[in-house]
PDB file of C-alpha atoms in Angstrom:
ATOM      1  CA  UNK A   1      82.174 138.558  62.883  1.00 51.00           C
ATOM      2  CA  UNK A   2      85.644 139.186  64.268  1.00 48.00           C
ATOM      3  CA  UNK A   3      88.820 136.043  64.163  1.00 48.00           C
ATOM      4  CA  UNK A   4      88.036 135.964  68.160  1.00 50.00           C
ATOM      5  CA  UNK A   5      84.229 135.263  67.910  1.00 50.00           C
ATOM      6  CA  UNK A   6      84.546 132.585  64.977  1.00 44.00           C
ATOM      7  CA  UNK A   7      87.392 130.518  67.638  1.00 47.00           C
ATOM      8  CA  UNK A   8      85.177 130.855  69.882  1.00 50.00           C
ATOM      9  CA  UNK A   9      82.029 129.491  68.246  1.00 48.00           C
ATOM     10  CA  UNK A  10      84.349 126.729  66.121  1.00 45.00           C
ATOM     11  CA  UNK A  11      85.344 125.836  70.023  1.00 47.00           C
ATOM     12  CA  UNK A  12      81.941 125.289  72.003  1.00 46.00           C
ATOM     13  CA  UNK A  13      80.856 123.641  68.736  1.00 43.00           C
ATOM     14  CA  UNK A  14      83.992 121.524  69.757  1.00 43.00           C
ATOM     15  CA  UNK A  15      82.668 120.901  73.174  1.00 43.00           C
ATOM     16  CA  UNK A  16      79.194 120.571  72.131  1.00 41.00           C
ATOM     17  CA  UNK A  17      79.450 117.227  69.598  1.00 42.00           C
ATOM     18  CA  UNK A  18      81.633 115.754  72.116  1.00 45.00           C
ATOM     19  CA  UNK A  19      78.703 116.232  74.777  1.00 49.00           C
ATOM     20  CA  UNK A  20      76.459 114.294  72.203  1.00 47.00           C
ATOM     21  CA  UNK A  21      75.630 111.061  73.622  1.00 61.00           C
ATOM     22  CA  UNK A  22      75.232 110.250  69.709  1.00 72.00           C
ATOM     23  CA  UNK A  23      79.192 109.745  69.685  1.00 80.00           C
ATOM     24  CA  UNK A  24      79.940 105.965  70.526  1.00 86.00           C
ATOM     25  CA  UNK A  25      83.594 105.764  71.323  1.00 89.00           C
ATOM     26  CA  UNK A  26      85.090 101.888  71.134  1.00 90.00           C
ATOM     27  CA  UNK A  27      86.845 100.277  73.291  1.00 91.00           C
ATOM     28  CA  UNK A  28      89.755  99.925  71.363  1.00 91.00           C
ATOM     29  CA  UNK A  29      90.206 103.400  70.198  1.00 92.00           C
ATOM     30  CA  UNK A  30      90.903 104.192  74.423  1.00 94.00           C
ATOM     31  CA  UNK A  31      92.631 101.962  74.868  1.00 93.00           C
ATOM     32  CA  UNK A  32      95.138 103.042  71.861  1.00 93.00           C
ATOM     33  CA  UNK A  33      95.080 105.859  73.243  1.00 94.00           C
ATOM     34  CA  UNK A  34      96.246 105.231  76.544  1.00 94.00           C
ATOM     35  CA  UNK A  35      98.967 102.384  75.275  1.00 92.00           C
ATOM     36  CA  UNK A  36     100.464 105.225  73.060  1.00 93.00           C
ATOM     37  CA  UNK A  37     100.728 107.329  76.646  1.00 94.00           C
ATOM     38  CA  UNK A  38     102.535 104.530  77.795  1.00 93.00           C
ATOM     39  CA  UNK A  39     105.209 103.912  75.552  1.00 90.00           C
ATOM     40  CA  UNK A  40     106.436 107.942  75.919  1.00 92.00           C
ATOM     41  CA  UNK A  41     106.687 107.192  79.645  1.00 93.00           C
ATOM     42  CA  UNK A  42     110.401 106.498  80.208  1.00 93.00           C
ATOM     43  CA  UNK A  43     111.091 103.234  82.665  1.00 91.00           C
ATOM     44  CA  UNK A  44     108.827 101.379  80.773  1.00 90.00           C
ATOM     45  CA  UNK A  45     110.156  98.681  78.792  1.00 87.00           C
ATOM     46  CA  UNK A  46     107.567  97.213  77.077  1.00 86.00           C
ATOM     47  CA  UNK A  47     103.546  96.004  77.720  1.00 87.00           C
ATOM     48  CA  UNK A  48     102.185  92.279  79.191  1.00 85.00           C
ATOM     49  CA  UNK A  49      99.346  91.373  76.963  1.00 75.00           C
ATOM     50  CA  UNK A  50      98.256  87.766  76.621  1.00 59.00           C
ATOM     51  CA  UNK A  51      99.270  85.362  74.318  1.00 51.00           C
ATOM     52  CA  UNK A  52      96.900  86.327  70.947  1.00 48.00           C
ATOM     53  CA  UNK A  53      98.313  89.736  70.851  1.00 49.00           C
ATOM     54  CA  UNK A  54     101.516  88.700  70.813  1.00 48.00           C
ATOM     55  CA  UNK A  55     100.741  86.423  67.678  1.00 49.00           C
ATOM     56  CA  UNK A  56      98.573  89.486  65.557  1.00 47.00           C
ATOM     57  CA  UNK A  57     102.456  91.803  66.568  1.00 51.00           C
ATOM     58  CA  UNK A  58     104.542  88.736  65.308  1.00 51.00           C
ATOM     59  CA  UNK A  59     102.287  87.844  62.381  1.00 53.00           C
ATOM     60  CA  UNK A  60     100.668  91.506  60.839  1.00 51.00           C
ATOM     61  CA  UNK A  61     104.521  92.671  61.636  1.00 55.00           C
ATOM     62  CA  UNK A  62     102.869  96.166  63.627  1.00 52.00           C
ATOM     63  CA  UNK A  63     103.069  96.982  67.427  1.00 65.00           C
ATOM     64  CA  UNK A  64     100.194  96.818  68.839  1.00 75.00           C
ATOM     65  CA  UNK A  65      99.390  99.561  71.049  1.00 79.00           C
ATOM     66  CA  UNK A  66      96.777  98.093  72.880  1.00 82.00           C
ATOM     67  CA  UNK A  67      98.620  95.084  74.026  1.00 86.00           C
ATOM     68  CA  UNK A  68      98.115  94.832  77.845  1.00 89.00           C
ATOM     69  CA  UNK A  69      95.470  97.731  77.970  1.00 93.00           C
ATOM     70  CA  UNK A  70      91.889  96.429  79.774  1.00 93.00           C
ATOM     71  CA  UNK A  71      89.082  99.077  79.185  1.00 94.00           C
ATOM     72  CA  UNK A  72      86.079  99.365  81.209  1.00 94.00           C
ATOM     73  CA  UNK A  73      83.447 101.659  79.856  1.00 92.00           C
ATOM     74  CA  UNK A  74      80.301 103.314  80.966  1.00 87.00           C
ATOM     75  CA  UNK A  75      78.725 105.864  79.362  1.00 82.00           C
ATOM     76  CA  UNK A  76      80.966 108.496  80.807  1.00 85.00           C
ATOM     77  CA  UNK A  77      83.600 107.634  82.648  1.00 91.00           C
ATOM     78  CA  UNK A  78      86.294 104.348  81.984  1.00 95.00           C
ATOM     79  CA  UNK A  79      88.243 102.758  84.195  1.00 96.00           C
ATOM     80  CA  UNK A  80      91.799 101.545  82.494  1.00 95.00           C
ATOM     81  CA  UNK A  81      94.190  98.699  83.841  1.00 95.00           C
ATOM     82  CA  UNK A  82      97.203  99.364  81.994  1.00 94.00           C
ATOM     83  CA  UNK A  83      99.838  96.070  82.096  1.00 94.00           C
ATOM     84  CA  UNK A  84     103.674  96.616  81.542  1.00 93.00           C
ATOM     85  CA  UNK A  85     107.069  95.869  82.155  1.00 92.00           C
ATOM     86  CA  UNK A  86     109.330  97.839  83.542  1.00 94.00           C
ATOM     87  CA  UNK A  87     113.984  98.230  82.446  1.00 93.00           C
ATOM     88  CA  UNK A  88     115.433  97.586  85.217  1.00 93.00           C
ATOM     89  CA  UNK A  89     117.061  99.983  87.961  1.00 92.00           C
ATOM     90  CA  UNK A  90     113.620 102.143  87.327  1.00 94.00           C
ATOM     91  CA  UNK A  91     111.584 103.484  90.552  1.00 95.00           C
ATOM     92  CA  UNK A  92     108.679 101.397  89.767  1.00 95.00           C
ATOM     93  CA  UNK A  93     106.145 104.130  91.611  1.00 95.00           C
ATOM     94  CA  UNK A  94     107.290 106.727  89.873  1.00 95.00           C
ATOM     95  CA  UNK A  95     106.822 105.500  86.731  1.00 95.00           C
ATOM     96  CA  UNK A  96     103.144 104.289  88.015  1.00 95.00           C
ATOM     97  CA  UNK A  97     102.625 107.628  88.676  1.00 96.00           C
ATOM     98  CA  UNK A  98     103.728 109.106  85.755  1.00 96.00           C
ATOM     99  CA  UNK A  99     101.604 106.040  84.053  1.00 96.00           C
ATOM    100  CA  UNK A 100      98.678 107.444  85.463  1.00 96.00           C
ATOM    101  CA  UNK A 101      98.706 111.083  84.623  1.00 96.00           C
ATOM    102  CA  UNK A 102      99.438 110.661  81.014  1.00 96.00           C
ATOM    103  CA  UNK A 103      96.795 108.393  80.708  1.00 96.00           C
ATOM    104  CA  UNK A 104      94.331 110.209  82.327  1.00 96.00           C
ATOM    105  CA  UNK A 105      94.979 113.270  80.554  1.00 96.00           C
ATOM    106  CA  UNK A 106      95.484 111.928  77.128  1.00 95.00           C
ATOM    107  CA  UNK A 107      91.920 109.962  76.960  1.00 95.00           C
ATOM    108  CA  UNK A 108      89.648 112.727  78.701  1.00 94.00           C
ATOM    109  CA  UNK A 109      91.248 115.334  76.117  1.00 95.00           C
ATOM    110  CA  UNK A 110      90.362 112.760  72.912  1.00 94.00           C
ATOM    111  CA  UNK A 111      87.283 111.515  74.334  1.00 92.00           C
ATOM    112  CA  UNK A 112      85.956 113.845  76.674  1.00 91.00           C
ATOM    113  CA  UNK A 113      85.248 110.645  79.061  1.00 92.00           C
ATOM    114  CA  UNK A 114      85.697 111.207  82.924  1.00 95.00           C
ATOM    115  CA  UNK A 115      88.908 108.219  83.906  1.00 95.00           C
ATOM    116  CA  UNK A 116      87.894 107.641  87.265  1.00 96.00           C
ATOM    117  CA  UNK A 117      90.985 104.684  87.652  1.00 95.00           C
ATOM    118  CA  UNK A 118      94.039 104.115  85.808  1.00 96.00           C
ATOM    119  CA  UNK A 119      95.475 100.668  87.641  1.00 96.00           C
ATOM    120  CA  UNK A 120      99.440  99.870  86.408  1.00 95.00           C
ATOM    121  CA  UNK A 121      99.933  96.509  86.770  1.00 95.00           C
ATOM    122  CA  UNK A 122     103.534  95.894  86.918  1.00 93.00           C
ATOM    123  CA  UNK A 123     104.558  91.847  85.290  1.00 92.00           C
ATOM    124  CA  UNK A 124     108.040  92.361  85.189  1.00 91.00           C
ATOM    125  CA  UNK A 125     111.031  93.698  85.173  1.00 92.00           C
ATOM    126  CA  UNK A 126     113.340  93.809  81.644  1.00 91.00           C
ATOM    127  CA  UNK A 127     116.958  92.243  83.307  1.00 89.00           C
ATOM    128  CA  UNK A 128     118.416  92.525  79.063  1.00 81.00           C
ATOM    129  CA  UNK A 129     120.219  96.098  80.288  1.00 60.00           C
ATOM    130  CA  UNK A 130     122.337  94.089  83.072  1.00 57.00           C
ATOM    131  CA  UNK A 131     122.945  91.374  81.127  1.00 59.00           C
ATOM    132  CA  UNK A 132     124.620  93.673  78.510  1.00 57.00           C
ATOM    133  CA  UNK A 133     126.306  95.569  80.988  1.00 58.00           C
ATOM    134  CA  UNK A 134     128.185  92.736  81.911  1.00 57.00           C
ATOM    135  CA  UNK A 135     129.477  91.215  79.011  1.00 61.00           C
ATOM    136  CA  UNK A 136     130.211  94.855  78.092  1.00 61.00           C
ATOM    137  CA  UNK A 137     132.433  94.394  81.270  1.00 60.00           C
ATOM    138  CA  UNK A 138     133.867  90.348  80.635  1.00 62.00           C
ATOM    139  CA  UNK A 139     135.365  92.005  77.573  1.00 62.00           C
ATOM    140  CA  UNK A 140     137.112  94.637  78.621  1.00 58.00           C
TER     141      UNK A 140
END
């Protein structure tokens, strides 16, 4: 068997494994995948999560990658809600569009599930950058 045939057979086996109905992918796994995708988007200051997520992050010392993400999953499709805080001065529609594209691509590629919706909810604007600029200008 040639190398090309071997690689092709392996790819077909991987696709069959994803399509197998016996595999269950947790909502937490999907939310972490989406969280990583969101964290890579320029203009996102942070995720807006609930009170419990913030306490968990402080106590464990680890960044909660699924913070601010809600996942609704059917057998073969997913709906994702993302709650973000944007950096001051960024164009919100561009940031939201980039988040939708990256989350959809990442989740579909890694899980094999179809992403029907990615809803982006802007919960706030981080103005720390503006405050830092004002203090630098005042010191000069």
